[in-house]
mmCIF file of C-alpha atoms in Angstrom:
data_model
loop_
_atom_site.group_PDB
_atom_site.id
_atom_site.type_symbol
_atom_site.label_atom_id
_atom_site.label_comp_id
_atom_site.label_asym_id
_atom_site.label_seq_id
_atom_site.Cartn_x
_atom_site.Cartn_y
_atom_site.Cartn_z
ATOM 1 C CA ILE D 123 82.700 -167.904 83.844
ATOM 2 C CA MET D 124 79.628 -169.650 81.845
ATOM 3 C CA GLU D 125 77.301 -167.925 83.563
ATOM 4 C CA SER D 126 79.061 -164.314 83.565
ATOM 5 C CA ARG D 127 78.786 -164.855 80.006
ATOM 6 C CA ASP D 128 75.123 -165.697 79.118
ATOM 7 C CA SER D 129 73.715 -162.467 78.718
ATOM 8 C CA ILE D 130 75.988 -162.085 75.504
ATOM 9 C CA ARG D 131 75.949 -165.561 74.251
ATOM 10 C CA GLN D 132 75.138 -165.780 70.158
ATOM 11 C CA GLY D 133 73.635 -167.855 68.158
ATOM 12 C CA HIS D 134 70.367 -169.288 68.069
ATOM 13 C CA PRO D 135 69.751 -171.660 71.302
ATOM 14 C CA ASP D 136 68.780 -174.869 69.290
ATOM 15 C CA GLU D 137 72.199 -174.641 67.697
ATOM 16 C CA TYR D 138 74.352 -178.050 67.697
ATOM 17 C CA GLU D 139 77.622 -179.475 67.786
ATOM 18 C CA LYS D 140 77.963 -181.119 64.209
ATOM 19 C CA PHE D 141 80.872 -182.245 65.068
ATOM 20 C CA PRO D 142 81.448 -183.198 67.733
ATOM 21 C CA GLY D 143 85.048 -181.254 69.658
ATOM 22 C CA ALA D 144 84.629 -178.977 66.351
ATOM 23 C CA ARG D 145 87.355 -176.793 67.809
ATOM 24 C CA GLY D 146 89.960 -178.787 66.353
ATOM 25 C CA GLY D 147 87.538 -181.679 65.298
ATOM 26 C CA ASP D 148 88.083 -183.701 61.843
ATOM 27 C CA PHE D 149 86.082 -183.317 58.910
ATOM 28 C CA ALA D 150 87.127 -185.367 56.098
ATOM 29 C CA GLY D 151 90.663 -185.207 57.106
ATOM 30 C CA MET D 152 90.557 -181.708 57.266
ATOM 31 C CA ARG D 153 90.856 -179.493 60.814
ATOM 32 C CA LEU D 154 87.694 -177.161 61.248
ATOM 33 C CA HIS D 155 87.479 -173.990 63.801
ATOM 34 C CA SER D 156 84.390 -171.629 64.555
ATOM 35 C CA VAL D 157 84.585 -168.594 66.535
ATOM 36 C CA ARG D 158 81.948 -165.954 67.357
ATOM 37 C CA LEU D 159 82.736 -162.627 68.380
ATOM 38 C CA PRO D 160 80.449 -159.249 68.772
ATOM 39 C CA GLY D 161 81.399 -157.306 65.676
ATOM 40 C CA LEU D 162 81.960 -159.575 62.829
ATOM 41 C CA VAL D 163 78.631 -161.521 61.538
ATOM 42 C CA ALA D 164 80.456 -163.704 58.718
ATOM 43 C CA HIS D 165 83.786 -164.715 58.620
ATOM 44 C CA GLN D 166 85.504 -167.005 56.205
ATOM 45 C CA GLU D 167 88.994 -168.282 56.452
ATOM 46 C CA VAL D 168 90.569 -171.911 54.456
ATOM 47 C CA ILE D 169 94.139 -171.582 55.325
ATOM 48 C CA PHE D 170 95.707 -174.119 52.919
ATOM 49 C CA GLY D 171 99.834 -175.474 53.929
ATOM 50 C CA GLY D 172 102.848 -176.678 52.789
ATOM 51 C CA LEU D 173 106.364 -177.443 53.898
ATOM 52 C CA GLY D 174 107.525 -174.230 55.285
ATOM 53 C CA GLN D 175 104.585 -172.403 53.246
ATOM 54 C CA THR D 176 100.632 -171.316 53.673
ATOM 55 C CA LEU D 177 98.082 -169.840 51.578
ATOM 56 C CA THR D 178 95.237 -167.999 52.851
ATOM 57 C CA ILE D 179 92.352 -166.355 51.856
ATOM 58 C CA ARG D 180 89.966 -164.781 54.215
ATOM 59 C CA HIS D 181 86.325 -162.580 53.963
ATOM 60 C CA ASP D 182 84.969 -160.348 56.429
ATOM 61 C CA SER D 183 81.590 -159.315 56.408
ATOM 62 C CA ILE D 184 81.472 -156.242 59.031
ATOM 63 C CA THR D 185 77.500 -155.554 58.244
ATOM 64 C CA ARG D 186 74.480 -157.639 56.862
ATOM 65 C CA GLU D 187 74.459 -154.727 54.666
ATOM 66 C CA SER D 188 77.028 -156.997 52.509
ATOM 67 C CA PHE D 189 74.103 -159.238 51.819
ATOM 68 C CA MET D 190 71.946 -157.390 50.884
ATOM 69 C CA PRO D 191 72.575 -157.330 46.856
ATOM 70 C CA GLY D 192 72.170 -161.135 46.970
ATOM 71 C CA VAL D 193 68.694 -160.852 48.655
ATOM 72 C CA ILE D 194 67.697 -158.075 46.486
ATOM 73 C CA LEU D 195 68.560 -160.941 43.369
ATOM 74 C CA ALA D 196 66.615 -163.798 45.195
ATOM 75 C CA VAL D 197 63.286 -161.802 46.385
ATOM 76 C CA SER D 198 63.587 -160.563 42.611
ATOM 77 C CA LYS D 199 63.560 -163.721 41.088
ATOM 78 C CA VAL D 200 61.364 -166.251 43.500
ATOM 79 C CA ALA D 201 57.735 -165.594 41.482
ATOM 80 C CA ASP D 202 59.214 -166.825 38.381
ATOM 81 C CA THR D 203 61.476 -169.524 39.814
ATOM 82 C CA LYS D 204 60.231 -172.996 39.975
ATOM 83 C CA GLY D 205 60.411 -175.775 42.349
ATOM 84 C CA VAL D 206 63.109 -175.850 45.016
ATOM 85 C CA THR D 207 66.589 -173.452 44.076
ATOM 86 C CA TYR D 208 69.400 -174.625 46.091
ATOM 87 C CA GLY D 209 72.660 -172.096 46.340
ATOM 88 C CA LEU D 210 72.492 -168.452 44.874
ATOM 89 C CA GLU D 211 74.806 -169.503 41.643
ATOM 90 C CA ASN D 212 71.976 -170.861 40.156
ATOM 91 C CA LEU D 213 70.554 -167.474 40.680
ATOM 92 C CA LEU D 214 73.697 -165.892 39.088
ATOM 93 C CA THR D 215 73.688 -167.602 35.837
ATOM 94 C CA GLU D 216 69.932 -167.567 34.318
#
């Protein structure tokens, strides 16, 4: 099966598994899962659960177009930024 999937493999060849056994892996008491699908650029889902209930927060980016406002903001502010800025939220508050 792996050989037949090589032509549609996604991701960077130098990527590595940061959390061994990430499918169901445990990080600080939280279970992690990762899915890669063609046509799904970015997908984030957080599920909170309690006895007999769940609350799901989900965001999907279908195209890279959704990232452009952030790219434009970062490019417009890069010349005036001193040092290293980590996180777009630090540019939004200026």
